[in-house]
PDB file of C-alpha atoms in Angstrom:
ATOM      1  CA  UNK A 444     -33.377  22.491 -11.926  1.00  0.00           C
ATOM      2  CA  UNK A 445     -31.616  19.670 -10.257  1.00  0.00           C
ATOM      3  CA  UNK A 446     -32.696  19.327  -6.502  1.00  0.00           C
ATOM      4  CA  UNK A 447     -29.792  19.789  -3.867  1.00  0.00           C
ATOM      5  CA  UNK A 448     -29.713  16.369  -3.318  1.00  0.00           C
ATOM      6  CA  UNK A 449     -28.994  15.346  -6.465  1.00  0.00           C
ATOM      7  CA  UNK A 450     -26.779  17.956  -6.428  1.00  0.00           C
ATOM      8  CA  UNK A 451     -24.501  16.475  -3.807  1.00  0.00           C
ATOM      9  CA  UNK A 452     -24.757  12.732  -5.012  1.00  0.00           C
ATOM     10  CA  UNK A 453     -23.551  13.858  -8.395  1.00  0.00           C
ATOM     11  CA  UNK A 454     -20.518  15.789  -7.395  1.00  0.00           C
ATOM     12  CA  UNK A 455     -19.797  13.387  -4.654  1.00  0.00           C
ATOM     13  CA  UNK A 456     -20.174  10.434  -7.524  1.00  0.00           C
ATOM     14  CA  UNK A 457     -17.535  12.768  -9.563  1.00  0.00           C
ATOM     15  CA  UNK A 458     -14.746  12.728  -6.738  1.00  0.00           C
ATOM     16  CA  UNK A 459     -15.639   8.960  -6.652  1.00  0.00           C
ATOM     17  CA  UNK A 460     -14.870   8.923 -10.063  1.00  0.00           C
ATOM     18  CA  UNK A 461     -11.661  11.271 -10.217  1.00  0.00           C
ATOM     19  CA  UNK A 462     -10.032   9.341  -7.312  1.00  0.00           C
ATOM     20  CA  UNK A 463     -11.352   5.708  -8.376  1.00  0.00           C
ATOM     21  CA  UNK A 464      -9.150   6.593 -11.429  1.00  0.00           C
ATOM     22  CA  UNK A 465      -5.549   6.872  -9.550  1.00  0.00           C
ATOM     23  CA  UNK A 466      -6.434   5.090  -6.086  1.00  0.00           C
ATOM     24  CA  UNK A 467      -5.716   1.673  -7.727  1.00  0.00           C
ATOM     25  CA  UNK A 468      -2.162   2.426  -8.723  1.00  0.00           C
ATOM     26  CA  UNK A 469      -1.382   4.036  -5.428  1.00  0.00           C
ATOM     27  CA  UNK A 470      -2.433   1.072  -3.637  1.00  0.00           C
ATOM     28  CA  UNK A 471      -0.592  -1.054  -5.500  1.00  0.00           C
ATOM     29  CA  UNK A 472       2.429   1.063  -5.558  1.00  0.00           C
ATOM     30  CA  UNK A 473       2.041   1.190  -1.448  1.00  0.00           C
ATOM     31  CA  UNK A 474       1.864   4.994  -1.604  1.00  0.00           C
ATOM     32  CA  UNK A 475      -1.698   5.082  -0.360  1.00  0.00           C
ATOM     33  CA  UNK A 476      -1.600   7.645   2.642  1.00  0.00           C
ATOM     34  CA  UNK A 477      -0.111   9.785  -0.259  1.00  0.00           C
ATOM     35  CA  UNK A 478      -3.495  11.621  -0.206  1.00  0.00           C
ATOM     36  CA  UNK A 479      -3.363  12.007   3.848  1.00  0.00           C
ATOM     37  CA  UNK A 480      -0.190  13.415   3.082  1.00  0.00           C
ATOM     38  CA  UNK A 481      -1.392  16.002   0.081  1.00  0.00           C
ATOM     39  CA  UNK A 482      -3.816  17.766   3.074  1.00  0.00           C
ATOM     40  CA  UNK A 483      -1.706  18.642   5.517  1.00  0.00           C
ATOM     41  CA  UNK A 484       0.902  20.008   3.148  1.00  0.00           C
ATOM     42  CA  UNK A 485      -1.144  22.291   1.219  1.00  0.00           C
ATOM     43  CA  UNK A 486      -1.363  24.924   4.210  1.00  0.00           C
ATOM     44  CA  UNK A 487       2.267  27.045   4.076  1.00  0.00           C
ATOM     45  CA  UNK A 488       0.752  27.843  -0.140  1.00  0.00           C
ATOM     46  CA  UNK A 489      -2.580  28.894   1.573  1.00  0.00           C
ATOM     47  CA  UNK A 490      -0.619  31.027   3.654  1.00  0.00           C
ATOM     48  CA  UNK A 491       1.552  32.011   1.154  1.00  0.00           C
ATOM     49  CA  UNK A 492      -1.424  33.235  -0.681  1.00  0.00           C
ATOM     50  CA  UNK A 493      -2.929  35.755   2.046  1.00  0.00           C
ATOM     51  CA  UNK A 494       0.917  37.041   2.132  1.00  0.00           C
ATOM     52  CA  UNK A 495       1.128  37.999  -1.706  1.00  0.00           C
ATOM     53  CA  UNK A 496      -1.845  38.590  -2.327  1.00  0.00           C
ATOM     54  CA  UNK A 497      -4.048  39.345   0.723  1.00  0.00           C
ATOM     55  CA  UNK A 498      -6.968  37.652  -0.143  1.00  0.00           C
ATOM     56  CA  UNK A 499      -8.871  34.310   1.219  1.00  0.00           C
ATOM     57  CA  UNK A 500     -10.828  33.952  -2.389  1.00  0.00           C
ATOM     58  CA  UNK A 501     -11.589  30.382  -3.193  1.00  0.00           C
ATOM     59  CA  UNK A 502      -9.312  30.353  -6.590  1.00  0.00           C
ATOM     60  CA  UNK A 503      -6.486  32.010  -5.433  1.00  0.00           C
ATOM     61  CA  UNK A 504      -6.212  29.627  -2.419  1.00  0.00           C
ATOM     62  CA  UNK A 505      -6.547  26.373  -4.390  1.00  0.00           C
ATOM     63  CA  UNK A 506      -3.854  27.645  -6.665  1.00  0.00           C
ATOM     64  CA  UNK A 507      -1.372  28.018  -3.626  1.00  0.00           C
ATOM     65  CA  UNK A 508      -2.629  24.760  -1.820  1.00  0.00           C
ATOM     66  CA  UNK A 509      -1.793  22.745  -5.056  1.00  0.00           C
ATOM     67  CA  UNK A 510       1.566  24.457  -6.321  1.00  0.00           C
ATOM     68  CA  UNK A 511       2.137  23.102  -2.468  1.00  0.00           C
ATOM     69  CA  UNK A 512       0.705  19.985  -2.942  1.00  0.00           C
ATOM     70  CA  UNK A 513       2.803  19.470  -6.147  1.00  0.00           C
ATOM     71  CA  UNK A 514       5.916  20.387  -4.173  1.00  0.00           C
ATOM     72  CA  UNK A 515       4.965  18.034  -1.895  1.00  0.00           C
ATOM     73  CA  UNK A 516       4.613  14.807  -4.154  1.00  0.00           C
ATOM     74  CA  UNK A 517       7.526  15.976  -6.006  1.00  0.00           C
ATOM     75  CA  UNK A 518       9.142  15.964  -3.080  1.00  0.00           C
ATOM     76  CA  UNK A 519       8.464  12.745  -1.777  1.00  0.00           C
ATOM     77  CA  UNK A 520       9.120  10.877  -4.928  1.00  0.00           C
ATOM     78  CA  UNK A 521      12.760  12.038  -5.120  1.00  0.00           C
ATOM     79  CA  UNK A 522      13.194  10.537  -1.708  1.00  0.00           C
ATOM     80  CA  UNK A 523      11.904   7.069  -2.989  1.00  0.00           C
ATOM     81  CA  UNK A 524      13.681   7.392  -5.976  1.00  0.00           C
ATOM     82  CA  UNK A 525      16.967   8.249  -4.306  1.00  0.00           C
ATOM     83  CA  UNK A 526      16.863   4.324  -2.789  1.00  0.00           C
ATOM     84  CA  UNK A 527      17.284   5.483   0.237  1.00  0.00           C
ATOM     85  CA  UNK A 528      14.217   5.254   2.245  1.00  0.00           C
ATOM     86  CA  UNK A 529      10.874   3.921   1.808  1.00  0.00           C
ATOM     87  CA  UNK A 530       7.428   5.267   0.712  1.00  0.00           C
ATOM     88  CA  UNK A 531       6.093   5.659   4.309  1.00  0.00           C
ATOM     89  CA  UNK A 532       9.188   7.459   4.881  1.00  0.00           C
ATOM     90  CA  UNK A 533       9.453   9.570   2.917  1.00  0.00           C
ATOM     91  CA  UNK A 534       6.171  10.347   3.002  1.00  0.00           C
ATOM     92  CA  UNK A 535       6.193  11.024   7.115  1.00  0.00           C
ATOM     93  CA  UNK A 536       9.462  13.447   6.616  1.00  0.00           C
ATOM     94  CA  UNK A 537       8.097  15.747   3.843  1.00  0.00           C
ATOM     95  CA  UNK A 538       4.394  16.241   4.819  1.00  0.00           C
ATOM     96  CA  UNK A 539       5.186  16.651   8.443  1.00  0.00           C
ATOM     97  CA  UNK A 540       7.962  19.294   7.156  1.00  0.00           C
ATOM     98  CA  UNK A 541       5.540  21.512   4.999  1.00  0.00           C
ATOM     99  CA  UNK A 542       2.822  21.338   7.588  1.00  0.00           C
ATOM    100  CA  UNK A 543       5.128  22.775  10.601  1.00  0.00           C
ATOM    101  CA  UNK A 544       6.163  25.178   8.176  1.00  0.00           C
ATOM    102  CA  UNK A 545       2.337  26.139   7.436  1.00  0.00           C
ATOM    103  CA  UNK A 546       1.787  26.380  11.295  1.00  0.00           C
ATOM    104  CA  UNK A 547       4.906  28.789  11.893  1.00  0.00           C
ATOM    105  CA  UNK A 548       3.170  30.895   8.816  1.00  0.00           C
ATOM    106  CA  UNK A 549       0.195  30.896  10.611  1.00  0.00           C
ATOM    107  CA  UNK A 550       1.172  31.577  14.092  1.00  0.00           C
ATOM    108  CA  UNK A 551       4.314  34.101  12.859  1.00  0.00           C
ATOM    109  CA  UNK A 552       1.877  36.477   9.686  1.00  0.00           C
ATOM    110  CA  UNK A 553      -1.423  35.204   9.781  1.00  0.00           C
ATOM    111  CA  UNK A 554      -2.143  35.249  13.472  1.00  0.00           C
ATOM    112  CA  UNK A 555      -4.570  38.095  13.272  1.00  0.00           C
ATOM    113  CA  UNK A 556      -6.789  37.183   9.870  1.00  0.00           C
ATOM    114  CA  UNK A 557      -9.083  34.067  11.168  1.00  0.00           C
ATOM    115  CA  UNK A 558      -7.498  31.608   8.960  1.00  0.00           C
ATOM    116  CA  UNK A 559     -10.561  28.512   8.836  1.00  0.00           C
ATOM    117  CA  UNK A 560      -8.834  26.147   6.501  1.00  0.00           C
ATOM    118  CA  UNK A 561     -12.625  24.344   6.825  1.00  0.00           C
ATOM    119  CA  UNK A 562     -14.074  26.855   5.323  1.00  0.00           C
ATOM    120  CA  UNK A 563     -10.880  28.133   2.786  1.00  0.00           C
ATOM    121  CA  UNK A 564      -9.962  24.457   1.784  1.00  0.00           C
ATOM    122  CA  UNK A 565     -11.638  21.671   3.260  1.00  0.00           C
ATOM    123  CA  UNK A 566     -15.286  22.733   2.424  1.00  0.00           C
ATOM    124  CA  UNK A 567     -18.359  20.902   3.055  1.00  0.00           C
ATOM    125  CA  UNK A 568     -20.146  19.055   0.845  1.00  0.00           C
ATOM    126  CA  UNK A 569     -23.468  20.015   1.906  1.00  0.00           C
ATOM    127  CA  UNK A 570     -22.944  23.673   0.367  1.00  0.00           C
ATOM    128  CA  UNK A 571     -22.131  22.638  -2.511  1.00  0.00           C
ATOM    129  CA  UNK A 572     -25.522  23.464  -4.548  1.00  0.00           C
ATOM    130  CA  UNK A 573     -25.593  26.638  -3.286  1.00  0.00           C
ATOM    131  CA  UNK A 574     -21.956  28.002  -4.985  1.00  0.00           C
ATOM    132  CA  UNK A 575     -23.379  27.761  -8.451  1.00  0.00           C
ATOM    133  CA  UNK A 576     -22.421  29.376 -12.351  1.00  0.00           C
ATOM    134  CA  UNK A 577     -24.537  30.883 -14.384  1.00  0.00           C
ATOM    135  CA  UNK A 578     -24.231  29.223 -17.679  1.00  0.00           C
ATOM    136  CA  UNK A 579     -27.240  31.113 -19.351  1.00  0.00           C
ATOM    137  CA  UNK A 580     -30.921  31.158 -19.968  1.00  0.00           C
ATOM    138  CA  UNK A 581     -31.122  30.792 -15.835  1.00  0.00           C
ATOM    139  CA  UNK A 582     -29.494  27.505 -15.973  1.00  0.00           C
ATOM    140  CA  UNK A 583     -27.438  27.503 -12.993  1.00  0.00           C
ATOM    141  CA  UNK A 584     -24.365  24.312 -12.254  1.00  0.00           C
ATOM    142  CA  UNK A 585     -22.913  23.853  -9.273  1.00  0.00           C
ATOM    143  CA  UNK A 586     -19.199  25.359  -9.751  1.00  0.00           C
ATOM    144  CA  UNK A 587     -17.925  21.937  -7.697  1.00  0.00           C
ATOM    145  CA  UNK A 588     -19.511  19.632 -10.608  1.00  0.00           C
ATOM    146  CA  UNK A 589     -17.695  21.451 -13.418  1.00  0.00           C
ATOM    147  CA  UNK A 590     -14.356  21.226 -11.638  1.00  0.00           C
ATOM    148  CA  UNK A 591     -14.423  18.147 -10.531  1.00  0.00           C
ATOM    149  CA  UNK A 592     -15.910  17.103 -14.415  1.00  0.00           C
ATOM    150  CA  UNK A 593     -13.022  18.709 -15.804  1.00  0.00           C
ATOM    151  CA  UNK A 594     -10.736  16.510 -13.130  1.00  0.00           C
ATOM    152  CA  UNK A 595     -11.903  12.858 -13.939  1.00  0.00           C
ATOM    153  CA  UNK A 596     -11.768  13.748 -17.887  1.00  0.00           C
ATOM    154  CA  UNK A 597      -8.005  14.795 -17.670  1.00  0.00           C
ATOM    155  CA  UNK A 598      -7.281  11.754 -15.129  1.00  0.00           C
ATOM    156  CA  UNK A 599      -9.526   9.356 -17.554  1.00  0.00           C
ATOM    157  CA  UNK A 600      -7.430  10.807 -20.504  1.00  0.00           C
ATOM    158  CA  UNK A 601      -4.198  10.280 -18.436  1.00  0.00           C
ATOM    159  CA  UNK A 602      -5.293   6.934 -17.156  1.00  0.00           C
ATOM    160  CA  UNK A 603      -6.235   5.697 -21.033  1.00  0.00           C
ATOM    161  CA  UNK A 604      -2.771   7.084 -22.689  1.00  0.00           C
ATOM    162  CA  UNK A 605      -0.474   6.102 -20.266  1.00  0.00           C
ATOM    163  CA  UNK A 606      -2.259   2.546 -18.962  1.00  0.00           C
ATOM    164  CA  UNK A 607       0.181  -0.135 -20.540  1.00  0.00           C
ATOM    165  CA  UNK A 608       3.438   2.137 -18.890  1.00  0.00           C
ATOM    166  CA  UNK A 609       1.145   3.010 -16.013  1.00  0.00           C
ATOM    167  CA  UNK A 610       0.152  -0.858 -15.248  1.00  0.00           C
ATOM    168  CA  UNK A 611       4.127  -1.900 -16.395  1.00  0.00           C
ATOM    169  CA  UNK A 612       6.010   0.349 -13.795  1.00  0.00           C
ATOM    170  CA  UNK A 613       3.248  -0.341 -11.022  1.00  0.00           C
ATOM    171  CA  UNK A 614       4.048  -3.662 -11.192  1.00  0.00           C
ATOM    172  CA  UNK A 615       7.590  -4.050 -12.505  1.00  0.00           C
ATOM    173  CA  UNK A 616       9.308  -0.850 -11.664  1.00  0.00           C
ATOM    174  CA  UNK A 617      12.329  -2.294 -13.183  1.00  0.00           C
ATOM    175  CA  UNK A 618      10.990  -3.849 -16.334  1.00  0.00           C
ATOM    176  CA  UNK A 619       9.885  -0.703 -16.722  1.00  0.00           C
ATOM    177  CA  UNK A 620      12.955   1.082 -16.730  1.00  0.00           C
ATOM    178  CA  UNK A 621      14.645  -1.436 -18.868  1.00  0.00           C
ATOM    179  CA  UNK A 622      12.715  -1.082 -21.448  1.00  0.00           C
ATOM    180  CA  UNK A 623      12.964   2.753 -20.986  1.00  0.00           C
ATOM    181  CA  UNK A 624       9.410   3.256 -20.202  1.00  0.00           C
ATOM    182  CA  UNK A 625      11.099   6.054 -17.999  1.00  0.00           C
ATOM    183  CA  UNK A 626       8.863   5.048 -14.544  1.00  0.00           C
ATOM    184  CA  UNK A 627      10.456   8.144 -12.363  1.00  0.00           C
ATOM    185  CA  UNK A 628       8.729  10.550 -14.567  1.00  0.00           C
ATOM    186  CA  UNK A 629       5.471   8.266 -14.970  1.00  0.00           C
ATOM    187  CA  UNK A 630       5.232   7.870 -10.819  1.00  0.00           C
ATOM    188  CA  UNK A 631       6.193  11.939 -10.774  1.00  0.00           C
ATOM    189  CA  UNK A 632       2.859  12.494 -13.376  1.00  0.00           C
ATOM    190  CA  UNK A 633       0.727  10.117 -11.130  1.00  0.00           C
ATOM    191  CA  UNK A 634       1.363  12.051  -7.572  1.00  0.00           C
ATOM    192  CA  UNK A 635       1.277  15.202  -9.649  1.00  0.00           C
ATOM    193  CA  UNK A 636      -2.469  14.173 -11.035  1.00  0.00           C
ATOM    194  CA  UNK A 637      -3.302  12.999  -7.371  1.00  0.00           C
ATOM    195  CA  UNK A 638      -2.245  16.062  -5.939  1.00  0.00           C
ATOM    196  CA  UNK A 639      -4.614  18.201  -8.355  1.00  0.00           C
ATOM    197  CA  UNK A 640      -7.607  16.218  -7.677  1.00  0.00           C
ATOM    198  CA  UNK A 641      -7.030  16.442  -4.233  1.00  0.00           C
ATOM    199  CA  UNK A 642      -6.659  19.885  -3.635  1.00  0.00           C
ATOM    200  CA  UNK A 643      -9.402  20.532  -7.043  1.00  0.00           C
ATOM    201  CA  UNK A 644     -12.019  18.793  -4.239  1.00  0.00           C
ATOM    202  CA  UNK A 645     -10.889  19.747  -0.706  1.00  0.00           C
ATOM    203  CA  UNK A 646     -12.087  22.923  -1.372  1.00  0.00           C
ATOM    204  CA  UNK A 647     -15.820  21.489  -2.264  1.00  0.00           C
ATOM    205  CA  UNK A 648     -16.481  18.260  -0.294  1.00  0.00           C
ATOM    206  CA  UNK A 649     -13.508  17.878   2.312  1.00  0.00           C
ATOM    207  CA  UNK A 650     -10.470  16.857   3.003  1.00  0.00           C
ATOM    208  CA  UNK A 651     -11.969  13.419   4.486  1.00  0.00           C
ATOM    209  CA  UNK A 652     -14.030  12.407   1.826  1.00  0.00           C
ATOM    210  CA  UNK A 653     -11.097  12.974  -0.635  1.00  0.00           C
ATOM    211  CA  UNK A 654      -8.900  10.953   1.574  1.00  0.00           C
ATOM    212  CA  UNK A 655     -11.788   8.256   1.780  1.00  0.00           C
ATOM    213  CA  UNK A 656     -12.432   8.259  -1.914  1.00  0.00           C
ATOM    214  CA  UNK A 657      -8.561   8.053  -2.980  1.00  0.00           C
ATOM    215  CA  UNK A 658      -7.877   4.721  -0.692  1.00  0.00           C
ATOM    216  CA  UNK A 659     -10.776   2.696   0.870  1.00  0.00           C
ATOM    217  CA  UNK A 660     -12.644   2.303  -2.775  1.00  0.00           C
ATOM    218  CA  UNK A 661      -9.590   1.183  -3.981  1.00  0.00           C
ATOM    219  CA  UNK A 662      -8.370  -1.112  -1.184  1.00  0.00           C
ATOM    220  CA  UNK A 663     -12.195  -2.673  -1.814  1.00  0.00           C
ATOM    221  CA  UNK A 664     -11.603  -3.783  -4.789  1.00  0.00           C
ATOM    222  CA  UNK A 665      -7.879  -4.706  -4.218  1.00  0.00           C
ATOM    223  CA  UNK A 666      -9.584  -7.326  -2.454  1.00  0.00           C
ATOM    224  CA  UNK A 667     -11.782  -8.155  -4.781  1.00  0.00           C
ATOM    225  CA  UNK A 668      -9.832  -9.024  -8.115  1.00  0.00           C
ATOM    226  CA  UNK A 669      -5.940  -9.357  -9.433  1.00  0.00           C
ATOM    227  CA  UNK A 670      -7.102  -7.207 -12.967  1.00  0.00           C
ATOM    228  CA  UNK A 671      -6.168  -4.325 -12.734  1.00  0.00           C
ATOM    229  CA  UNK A 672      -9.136  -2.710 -15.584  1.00  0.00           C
ATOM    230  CA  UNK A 673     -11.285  -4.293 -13.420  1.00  0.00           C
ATOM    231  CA  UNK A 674      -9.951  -3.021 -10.200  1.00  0.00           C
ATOM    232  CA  UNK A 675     -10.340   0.550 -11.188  1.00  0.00           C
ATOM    233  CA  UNK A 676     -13.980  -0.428 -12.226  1.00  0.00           C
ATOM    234  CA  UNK A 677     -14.516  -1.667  -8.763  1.00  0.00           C
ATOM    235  CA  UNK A 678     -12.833   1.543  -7.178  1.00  0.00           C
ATOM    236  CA  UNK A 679     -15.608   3.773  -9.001  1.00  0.00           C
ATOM    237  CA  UNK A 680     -18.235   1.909  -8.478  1.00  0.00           C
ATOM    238  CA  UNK A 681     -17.512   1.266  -4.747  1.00  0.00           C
ATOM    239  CA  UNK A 682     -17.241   5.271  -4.521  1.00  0.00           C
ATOM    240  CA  UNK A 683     -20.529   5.398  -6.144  1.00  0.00           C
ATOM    241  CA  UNK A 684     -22.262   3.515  -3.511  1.00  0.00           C
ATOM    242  CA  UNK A 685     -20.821   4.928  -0.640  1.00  0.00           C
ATOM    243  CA  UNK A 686     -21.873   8.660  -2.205  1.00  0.00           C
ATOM    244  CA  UNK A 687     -25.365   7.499  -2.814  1.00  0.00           C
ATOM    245  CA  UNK A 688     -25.693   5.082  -0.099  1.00  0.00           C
ATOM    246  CA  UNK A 689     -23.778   7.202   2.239  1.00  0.00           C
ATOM    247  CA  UNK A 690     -25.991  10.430   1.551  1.00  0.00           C
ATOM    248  CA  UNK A 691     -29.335   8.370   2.359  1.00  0.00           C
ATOM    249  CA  UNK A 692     -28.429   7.486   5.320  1.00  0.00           C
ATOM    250  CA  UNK A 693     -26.734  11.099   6.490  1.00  0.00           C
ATOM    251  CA  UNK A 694     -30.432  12.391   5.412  1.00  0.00           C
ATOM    252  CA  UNK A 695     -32.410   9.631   7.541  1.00  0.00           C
ATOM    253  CA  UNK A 696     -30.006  10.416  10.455  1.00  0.00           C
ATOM    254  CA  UNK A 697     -29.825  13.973  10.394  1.00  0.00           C
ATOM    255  CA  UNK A 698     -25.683  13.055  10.459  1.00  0.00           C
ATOM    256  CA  UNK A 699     -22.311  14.701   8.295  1.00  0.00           C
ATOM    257  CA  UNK A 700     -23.138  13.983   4.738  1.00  0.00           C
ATOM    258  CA  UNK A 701     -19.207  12.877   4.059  1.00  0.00           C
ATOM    259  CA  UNK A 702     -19.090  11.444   7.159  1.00  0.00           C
ATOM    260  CA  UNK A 703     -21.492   8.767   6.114  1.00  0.00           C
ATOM    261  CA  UNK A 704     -20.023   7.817   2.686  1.00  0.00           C
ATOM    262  CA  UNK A 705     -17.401   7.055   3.929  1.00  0.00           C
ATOM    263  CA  UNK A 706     -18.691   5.044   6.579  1.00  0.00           C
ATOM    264  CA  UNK A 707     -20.332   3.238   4.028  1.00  0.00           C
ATOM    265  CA  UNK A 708     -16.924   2.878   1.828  1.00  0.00           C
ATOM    266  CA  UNK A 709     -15.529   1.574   5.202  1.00  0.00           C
ATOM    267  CA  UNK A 710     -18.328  -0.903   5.253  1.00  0.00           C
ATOM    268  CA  UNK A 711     -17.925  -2.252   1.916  1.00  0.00           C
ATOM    269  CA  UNK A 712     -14.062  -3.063   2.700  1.00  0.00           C
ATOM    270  CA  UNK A 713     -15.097  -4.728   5.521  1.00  0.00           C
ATOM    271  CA  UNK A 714     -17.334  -7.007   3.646  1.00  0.00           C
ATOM    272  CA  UNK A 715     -14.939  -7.442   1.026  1.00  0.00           C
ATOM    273  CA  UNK A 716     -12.457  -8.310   3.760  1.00  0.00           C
ATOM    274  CA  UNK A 717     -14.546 -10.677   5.485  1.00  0.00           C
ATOM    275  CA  UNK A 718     -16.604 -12.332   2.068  1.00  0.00           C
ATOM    276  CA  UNK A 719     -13.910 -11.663  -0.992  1.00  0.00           C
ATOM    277  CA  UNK A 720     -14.345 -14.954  -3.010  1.00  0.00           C
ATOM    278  CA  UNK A 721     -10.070 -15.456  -3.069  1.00  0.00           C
ATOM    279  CA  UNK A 722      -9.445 -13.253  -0.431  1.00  0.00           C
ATOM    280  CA  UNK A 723     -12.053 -12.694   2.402  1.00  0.00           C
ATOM    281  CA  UNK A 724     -11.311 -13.875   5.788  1.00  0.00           C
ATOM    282  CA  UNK A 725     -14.606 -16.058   6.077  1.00  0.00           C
ATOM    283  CA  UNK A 726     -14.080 -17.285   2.203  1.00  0.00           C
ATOM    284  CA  UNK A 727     -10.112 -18.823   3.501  1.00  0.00           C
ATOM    285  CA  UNK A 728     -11.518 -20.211   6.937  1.00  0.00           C
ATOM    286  CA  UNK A 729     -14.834 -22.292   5.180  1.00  0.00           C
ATOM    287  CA  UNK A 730     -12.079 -23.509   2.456  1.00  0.00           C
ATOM    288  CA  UNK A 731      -9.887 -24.801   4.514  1.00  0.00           C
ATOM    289  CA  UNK A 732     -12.679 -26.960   6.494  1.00  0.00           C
ATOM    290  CA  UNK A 733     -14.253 -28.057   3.392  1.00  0.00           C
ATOM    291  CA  UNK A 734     -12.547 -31.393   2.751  1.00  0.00           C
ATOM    292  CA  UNK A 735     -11.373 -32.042  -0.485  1.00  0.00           C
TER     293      UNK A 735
END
């Protein structure tokens, strides 16, 4: 039997590894807050849920959140595609839009039923080894690990089949289209695959450390290299370290176990941003004193 610590590392290492997948190509395609975006709008299918159905079950709830969050990143990539607005834009009128509509469902039917989206969606990480499955013989897995495993194979068999169109439209939207590698619908399966990790870990780890592990790893290694294979490598493994750095030092501070990954994926940008060998702040100002 694993200990809980383990536990926590390992499913935090898995949303490191789901969102190390995608967070490249939404960096790169300036659609970063994207994520941000995906947990606010997830509320109006959460209370859509308790209004069907009448229920606050875990499943049921994820379900609505992402058929939301899918809405949401549809939603936002027809305004980009349209031409006329940017990402950020169209990004701050659609999340903002399904959020306020969440908040009048709230306040107008749901008034009276203790909504806690902390506790319905945004989870905590720390009780994660303790919602476990019974997969026989008394061997027990924590639920979060084989959701989350199920996520990072279907965005690492997404990633692998689609990586030449993927890495052509990221960086040549219209190459792309001219040679009808169709990059609408390849953006539109991107956001859709973000959205489902998202809202697959919000309900296990947090809505922070999802958010964290989608951008900061990413924008690490951004810094860090212009290959893209590489890049993702770098986006993973940074998410790695903050999980297992970040856990030992929530444990030897008796401090929020998500909070301080991603402190510790904060940190690592920062020393990429001060020391990258091309790119790091320091690394420009000692090059140009050196004379030549």
């Amino acid at each position: 039997m694993l200990s809980d610590s383990i536990v926590i590392i390992v499913v935090a290492g898995l949303v490191a590894t789901a969102c190390g997948l995608l967070g490249p190509f939404l960096v790169l395609r300036r659609i970063a807050l994207l994520s941000d975006a995906v947990s606010h709008a997830v509320l109006p299918g959460i209370v859509a849920v308790w209004l069907v159905w009448q229920t606050r079950a875990p499943l049921p709830v994820v379900v609505g959140a992402a058929a939301f969050a899918v809405l949401c990143v549809l939603g936002i990539d027809a305004l980009r595609a349209s031409g006329l607005m940017a990402s950020d834009a169209a990004i701050a009128l659609v999340f903002p839009a399904l959020f306020s509509l969440g908040v009048l469902g709230v306040t107008r039917f749901a008034d009276g039923i203790h909504l806690d989206l902390d506790s319905t969606i945004y989870g905590e990480i720390a009780f994660v080894p303790f919602d476990a499955i019974d997969l026989g013989g008394g061997v027990g897995v924590a639920r979060a690990g084989v959701v989350l495993a199920v996520v990072v194979l279907l965005n690492l068999l997404l990633v692998t089949l689609l990586w030449k169109e993927l890495k052509a439209t990221t960086f040549d939207p219209a190459f792309g289209a001219t040679v009808r590698l169709r990059p609408q619908l390849l953006s539109r399966l991107l956001l859709i695959a973000v959205a489902v990790t998202a809202v697959s870990a919000f309900e296990a780890v947090g809505a922070i450390l999802v958010v964290t592990m989608l951008i900061v790893p990413a924008a690490t290694a951004y810094l860090l290299t212009d290959r893209l294979v590489v890049m993702v490598a770098l986006a993973v493994g940074v998410g790695w370290v903050g999980a297992i750095a970040g856990h030992t030092l929530a444990i030897a501070y008796d401090s929020s176990i998500a909070g301080a990954m991603g402190l510790v994926c904060a940190a690592c940008f920062v020393l990429a941003l001060l020391a990258s060998p091309k790119h790091g702040l320091l690394t420009r100002r000692l090059r140009r004193r050196t004379p030549a």
